[in-house]
Short mmCIF file of the C-alpha atoms (twelve columns), coordinates in Angstrom:
data_MODEL
# 
_entry.id   MODEL 
# 
loop_
_atom_site.group_PDB 
_atom_site.id 
_atom_site.type_symbol 
_atom_site.label_atom_id 
_atom_site.label_alt_id 
_atom_site.label_comp_id 
_atom_site.label_asym_id 
_atom_site.label_seq_id 
_atom_site.Cartn_x 
_atom_site.Cartn_y 
_atom_site.Cartn_z 
_atom_site.pdbx_PDB_model_num 
ATOM 1   C CA . MET A 1   -3.275  20.412  19.243 1 
ATOM 2   C CA . THR A 2   -6.843  21.543  18.699 1 
ATOM 3   C CA . ILE A 3   -10.112 19.753  19.287 1 
ATOM 4   C CA . ALA A 4   -12.265 19.011  16.261 1 
ATOM 5   C CA . TYR A 5   -15.987 19.569  16.028 1 
ATOM 6   C CA . GLY A 6   -16.470 20.024  19.769 1 
ATOM 7   C CA . HIS A 7   -16.533 16.282  20.566 1 
ATOM 8   C CA . GLY A 8   -13.063 15.861  21.958 1 
ATOM 9   C CA . HIS A 9   -11.375 14.012  19.091 1 
ATOM 10  C CA . PRO A 10  -7.910  15.541  18.600 1 
ATOM 11  C CA . GLU A 11  -7.015  17.214  15.365 1 
ATOM 12  C CA . PRO A 12  -3.644  18.594  14.312 1 
ATOM 13  C CA . PRO A 13  -3.460  22.373  14.203 1 
ATOM 14  C CA . VAL A 14  -4.550  23.915  10.923 1 
ATOM 15  C CA . ALA A 15  -1.493  26.159  10.736 1 
ATOM 16  C CA . GLY A 16  0.817   24.950  13.490 1 
ATOM 17  C CA . ASP A 17  4.546   24.554  13.491 1 
ATOM 18  C CA . GLU A 18  6.218   21.293  12.479 1 
ATOM 19  C CA . THR A 19  6.309   19.821  15.981 1 
ATOM 20  C CA . ALA A 20  2.685   20.621  16.790 1 
ATOM 21  C CA . THR A 21  1.563   19.255  13.415 1 
ATOM 22  C CA . LEU A 22  3.479   15.978  13.789 1 
ATOM 23  C CA . LEU A 23  2.351   15.425  17.375 1 
ATOM 24  C CA . GLY A 24  -1.214  16.422  16.520 1 
ATOM 25  C CA . SER A 25  -1.296  13.963  13.625 1 
ATOM 26  C CA . LEU A 26  0.006   11.150  15.814 1 
ATOM 27  C CA . GLU A 27  -2.490  11.941  18.585 1 
ATOM 28  C CA . ARG A 28  -5.350  11.941  16.055 1 
ATOM 29  C CA . GLN A 29  -4.332  8.466   14.848 1 
ATOM 30  C CA . ARG A 30  -4.057  7.203   18.433 1 
ATOM 31  C CA . ALA A 31  -7.480  8.602   19.315 1 
ATOM 32  C CA . THR A 32  -9.063  7.096   16.211 1 
ATOM 33  C CA . LEU A 33  -7.652  3.666   17.041 1 
ATOM 34  C CA . ALA A 34  -8.935  3.957   20.615 1 
ATOM 35  C CA . TRP A 35  -12.394 4.914   19.336 1 
ATOM 36  C CA . LYS A 36  -12.496 2.059   16.790 1 
ATOM 37  C CA . CYS A 37  -11.483 -0.478  19.457 1 
ATOM 38  C CA . GLY A 38  -13.446 1.027   22.337 1 
ATOM 39  C CA . GLY A 39  -16.586 -0.365  23.885 1 
ATOM 40  C CA . LEU A 40  -16.133 -3.895  22.596 1 
ATOM 41  C CA . ASP A 41  -16.026 -7.108  24.554 1 
ATOM 42  C CA . ALA A 42  -13.388 -9.799  24.056 1 
ATOM 43  C CA . ALA A 43  -15.306 -11.355 21.146 1 
ATOM 44  C CA . GLY A 44  -15.426 -8.009  19.380 1 
ATOM 45  C CA . LEU A 45  -11.693 -7.515  19.841 1 
ATOM 46  C CA . ARG A 46  -11.060 -11.014 18.434 1 
ATOM 47  C CA . ALA A 47  -13.228 -10.556 15.306 1 
ATOM 48  C CA . LYS A 48  -11.491 -11.077 11.952 1 
ATOM 49  C CA . LEU A 49  -12.249 -10.446 8.308  1 
ATOM 50  C CA . ALA A 50  -11.374 -13.327 6.020  1 
ATOM 51  C CA . PRO A 51  -8.736  -14.005 4.834  1 
ATOM 52  C CA . SER A 52  -6.825  -11.802 7.310  1 
ATOM 53  C CA . SER A 53  -5.870  -12.835 10.828 1 
ATOM 54  C CA . ILE A 54  -5.762  -9.201  12.033 1 
ATOM 55  C CA . THR A 55  -7.997  -8.404  15.014 1 
ATOM 56  C CA . LEU A 56  -8.685  -5.172  16.863 1 
ATOM 57  C CA . GLY A 57  -7.064  -6.682  19.948 1 
ATOM 58  C CA . GLY A 58  -4.052  -7.638  17.854 1 
ATOM 59  C CA . LEU A 59  -3.868  -4.072  16.563 1 
ATOM 60  C CA . LEU A 60  -3.854  -2.692  20.109 1 
ATOM 61  C CA . LYS A 61  -1.108  -5.064  21.227 1 
ATOM 62  C CA . HIS A 62  0.946   -4.615  18.060 1 
ATOM 63  C CA . LEU A 63  0.783   -0.827  18.271 1 
ATOM 64  C CA . ALA A 64  1.707   -0.983  21.964 1 
ATOM 65  C CA . SER A 65  4.826   -2.908  20.964 1 
ATOM 66  C CA . VAL A 66  5.570   -0.457  18.159 1 
ATOM 67  C CA . GLU A 67  5.230   2.509   20.540 1 
ATOM 68  C CA . ASP A 68  7.717   0.958   22.968 1 
ATOM 69  C CA . PHE A 69  10.080  -0.196  20.240 1 
ATOM 70  C CA . TYR A 70  10.217  3.143   18.416 1 
ATOM 71  C CA . PHE A 71  10.410  5.482   21.372 1 
ATOM 72  C CA . SER A 72  11.820  3.560   24.340 1 
ATOM 73  C CA . ARG A 73  14.188  1.248   22.481 1 
ATOM 74  C CA . ARG A 74  15.116  3.068   19.286 1 
ATOM 75  C CA . LEU A 75  14.941  6.722   20.350 1 
ATOM 76  C CA . LEU A 76  16.125  6.423   23.948 1 
ATOM 77  C CA . GLY A 77  18.233  3.261   23.623 1 
ATOM 78  C CA . ARG A 78  16.512  1.497   26.512 1 
ATOM 79  C CA . GLU A 79  15.906  -2.221  26.810 1 
ATOM 80  C CA . LEU A 80  12.277  -3.228  26.445 1 
ATOM 81  C CA . GLY A 81  10.337  -4.146  29.558 1 
ATOM 82  C CA . PRO A 82  7.438   -6.528  30.118 1 
ATOM 83  C CA . PRO A 83  5.832   -8.148  28.278 1 
ATOM 84  C CA . TRP A 84  8.151   -7.522  25.316 1 
ATOM 85  C CA . ASP A 85  11.308  -8.696  27.100 1 
ATOM 86  C CA . THR A 86  9.862   -12.175 27.694 1 
ATOM 87  C CA . VAL A 87  9.181   -12.943 24.017 1 
ATOM 88  C CA . ASP A 88  11.468  -14.893 21.714 1 
ATOM 89  C CA . TRP A 89  10.846  -12.606 18.722 1 
ATOM 90  C CA . ASP A 90  13.058  -14.705 16.440 1 
ATOM 91  C CA . ALA A 91  10.954  -17.800 17.103 1 
ATOM 92  C CA . ASP A 92  7.628   -15.922 17.042 1 
ATOM 93  C CA . PRO A 93  7.857   -12.582 15.208 1 
ATOM 94  C CA . ASP A 94  4.051   -12.200 15.222 1 
ATOM 95  C CA . TRP A 95  3.616   -12.852 18.944 1 
ATOM 96  C CA . ASP A 96  2.011   -9.470  19.585 1 
ATOM 97  C CA . TRP A 97  -0.644  -10.163 16.945 1 
ATOM 98  C CA . HIS A 98  -1.803  -13.638 17.934 1 
ATOM 99  C CA . SER A 99  -1.218  -13.519 21.703 1 
ATOM 100 C CA . ALA A 100 -3.768  -10.702 22.010 1 
ATOM 101 C CA . ALA A 101 -6.532  -13.327 21.811 1 
ATOM 102 C CA . GLU A 102 -5.453  -14.498 25.294 1 
ATOM 103 C CA . ASP A 103 -5.793  -11.011 26.812 1 
ATOM 104 C CA . THR A 104 -8.896  -9.294  28.158 1 
ATOM 105 C CA . PRO A 105 -10.029 -5.984  26.690 1 
ATOM 106 C CA . GLU A 106 -8.875  -4.286  29.899 1 
ATOM 107 C CA . GLN A 107 -5.401  -5.839  29.621 1 
ATOM 108 C CA . LEU A 108 -5.080  -4.801  25.978 1 
ATOM 109 C CA . PHE A 109 -6.172  -1.220  26.568 1 
ATOM 110 C CA . THR A 110 -3.952  -0.894  29.646 1 
ATOM 111 C CA . LEU A 111 -0.952  -2.241  27.750 1 
ATOM 112 C CA . TRP A 112 -1.565  0.139   24.844 1 
ATOM 113 C CA . ARG A 113 -2.298  3.192   27.021 1 
ATOM 114 C CA . ASP A 114 0.794   2.560   29.171 1 
ATOM 115 C CA . SER A 115 2.962   2.267   26.048 1 
ATOM 116 C CA . VAL A 116 1.496   5.488   24.662 1 
ATOM 117 C CA . ALA A 117 2.183   7.252   27.989 1 
ATOM 118 C CA . ARG A 118 5.823   6.110   27.904 1 
ATOM 119 C CA . SER A 119 6.085   7.303   24.301 1 
ATOM 120 C CA . ARG A 120 4.638   10.711  25.108 1 
ATOM 121 C CA . ALA A 121 7.127   11.107  27.961 1 
ATOM 122 C CA . ALA A 122 10.023  10.019  25.726 1 
ATOM 123 C CA . VAL A 123 9.029   12.486  23.001 1 
ATOM 124 C CA . THR A 124 8.558   15.333  25.466 1 
ATOM 125 C CA . GLY A 125 12.024  14.698  26.899 1 
ATOM 126 C CA . ALA A 126 13.611  14.372  23.466 1 
ATOM 127 C CA . LEU A 127 12.018  17.594  22.244 1 
ATOM 128 C CA . ALA A 128 13.362  19.427  25.288 1 
ATOM 129 C CA . ASP A 129 16.789  17.847  24.827 1 
ATOM 130 C CA . GLY A 130 17.422  18.346  21.124 1 
ATOM 131 C CA . GLY A 131 14.241  18.838  19.158 1 
ATOM 132 C CA . LEU A 132 13.023  17.002  16.104 1 
ATOM 133 C CA . GLY A 133 16.527  16.692  14.668 1 
ATOM 134 C CA . GLN A 134 17.781  14.661  17.634 1 
ATOM 135 C CA . LEU A 135 19.135  11.313  16.473 1 
ATOM 136 C CA . ALA A 136 18.012  8.007   17.911 1 
ATOM 137 C CA . ARG A 137 20.416  6.243   20.241 1 
ATOM 138 C CA . ARG A 138 19.878  2.900   18.498 1 
ATOM 139 C CA . LYS A 139 20.852  2.891   14.881 1 
ATOM 140 C CA . TRP A 140 19.225  1.021   12.046 1 
ATOM 141 C CA . PRO A 141 20.986  -2.186  10.909 1 
ATOM 142 C CA . ASP A 142 22.740  -0.210  8.158  1 
ATOM 143 C CA . GLY A 143 24.326  2.121   10.730 1 
ATOM 144 C CA . ARG A 144 22.171  5.192   10.143 1 
ATOM 145 C CA . ALA A 145 20.390  6.810   13.082 1 
ATOM 146 C CA . PRO A 146 16.930  8.203   12.352 1 
ATOM 147 C CA . SER A 147 15.931  11.582  13.734 1 
ATOM 148 C CA . LEU A 148 12.991  12.036  16.090 1 
ATOM 149 C CA . ARG A 149 11.245  13.691  13.126 1 
ATOM 150 C CA . ARG A 150 11.628  10.496  11.065 1 
ATOM 151 C CA . ILE A 151 10.515  8.292   13.968 1 
ATOM 152 C CA . LEU A 152 7.352   10.373  14.393 1 
ATOM 153 C CA . ILE A 153 6.592   10.143  10.670 1 
ATOM 154 C CA . ASP A 154 7.150   6.375   10.745 1 
ATOM 155 C CA . LEU A 155 4.769   5.994   13.686 1 
ATOM 156 C CA . ILE A 156 2.109   8.183   12.056 1 
ATOM 157 C CA . GLU A 157 2.339   5.976   8.954  1 
ATOM 158 C CA . GLU A 158 2.109   2.805   11.051 1 
ATOM 159 C CA . TYR A 159 -0.999  4.043   12.831 1 
ATOM 160 C CA . ALA A 160 -2.659  5.345   9.668  1 
ATOM 161 C CA . ARG A 161 -2.250  1.980   7.961  1 
ATOM 162 C CA . HIS A 162 -3.649  0.084   10.920 1 
ATOM 163 C CA . VAL A 163 -6.487  2.526   11.584 1 
ATOM 164 C CA . GLY A 164 -7.670  1.588   8.085  1 
ATOM 165 C CA . HIS A 165 -7.701  -2.054  9.152  1 
ATOM 166 C CA . ALA A 166 -9.576  -1.090  12.320 1 
ATOM 167 C CA . ASP A 167 -12.218 0.727   10.251 1 
ATOM 168 C CA . LEU A 168 -13.047 -2.415  8.305  1 
ATOM 169 C CA . ILE A 169 -12.967 -4.790  11.256 1 
ATOM 170 C CA . ARG A 170 -15.081 -2.566  13.496 1 
ATOM 171 C CA . GLU A 171 -17.692 -2.074  10.782 1 
ATOM 172 C CA . SER A 172 -17.952 -5.855  10.464 1 
ATOM 173 C CA . VAL A 173 -18.464 -6.234  14.234 1 
ATOM 174 C CA . ASP A 174 -21.275 -3.777  14.862 1 
ATOM 175 C CA . GLY A 175 -21.621 -1.438  11.900 1 
ATOM 176 C CA . LEU A 176 -19.649 1.450   13.457 1 
ATOM 177 C CA . THR A 177 -18.339 3.669   10.675 1 
ATOM 178 C CA . GLY A 178 -16.925 7.124   10.335 1 
ATOM 179 C CA . GLU A 179 -13.781 9.106   10.811 1 
ATOM 180 C CA . ASP A 180 -14.664 10.722  14.122 1 
ATOM 181 C CA . PRO A 181 -16.808 9.809   17.117 1 
ATOM 182 C CA . PRO A 182 -20.277 11.329  16.891 1 
ATOM 183 C CA . ALA A 183 -20.730 14.757  18.440 1 
# 
């Protein structure tokens, strides 16, 4: 991974190998989400744009759940820990989105950062143990097992979609715009 423009925002390598490019792309999306959600109080993290119910806090909590689901549960085959293991997902499939309004900014960022740390550790271990072609331990409902490569692509896509939401919401809160933090 390289650093762009001298301000610390990660950028994928310009001519790196497949692994470095995938991980660099994911880290860039993570950093952009953190920047778009950073520095706001609880009201800022609860702000919405009509008619959507998406909030920046909801994005943080949702992406924390996605990180744990994709890497801990799907890739490694582990059971999910707190808070995910206490939720009746069948009764409330959007729990991560709406329950974020009850959390403080510190709780949301800690939850997200801890999930990202677990994901990084899972990916590092998987790369050392079989590379990008390693298959997930938990299969999809149709019986196919995605490779680590596919899981990384799926997570990059998930972040990219939601970083677009974060752009719009954050601009509505305080006018912050742009692709990268200022130098």
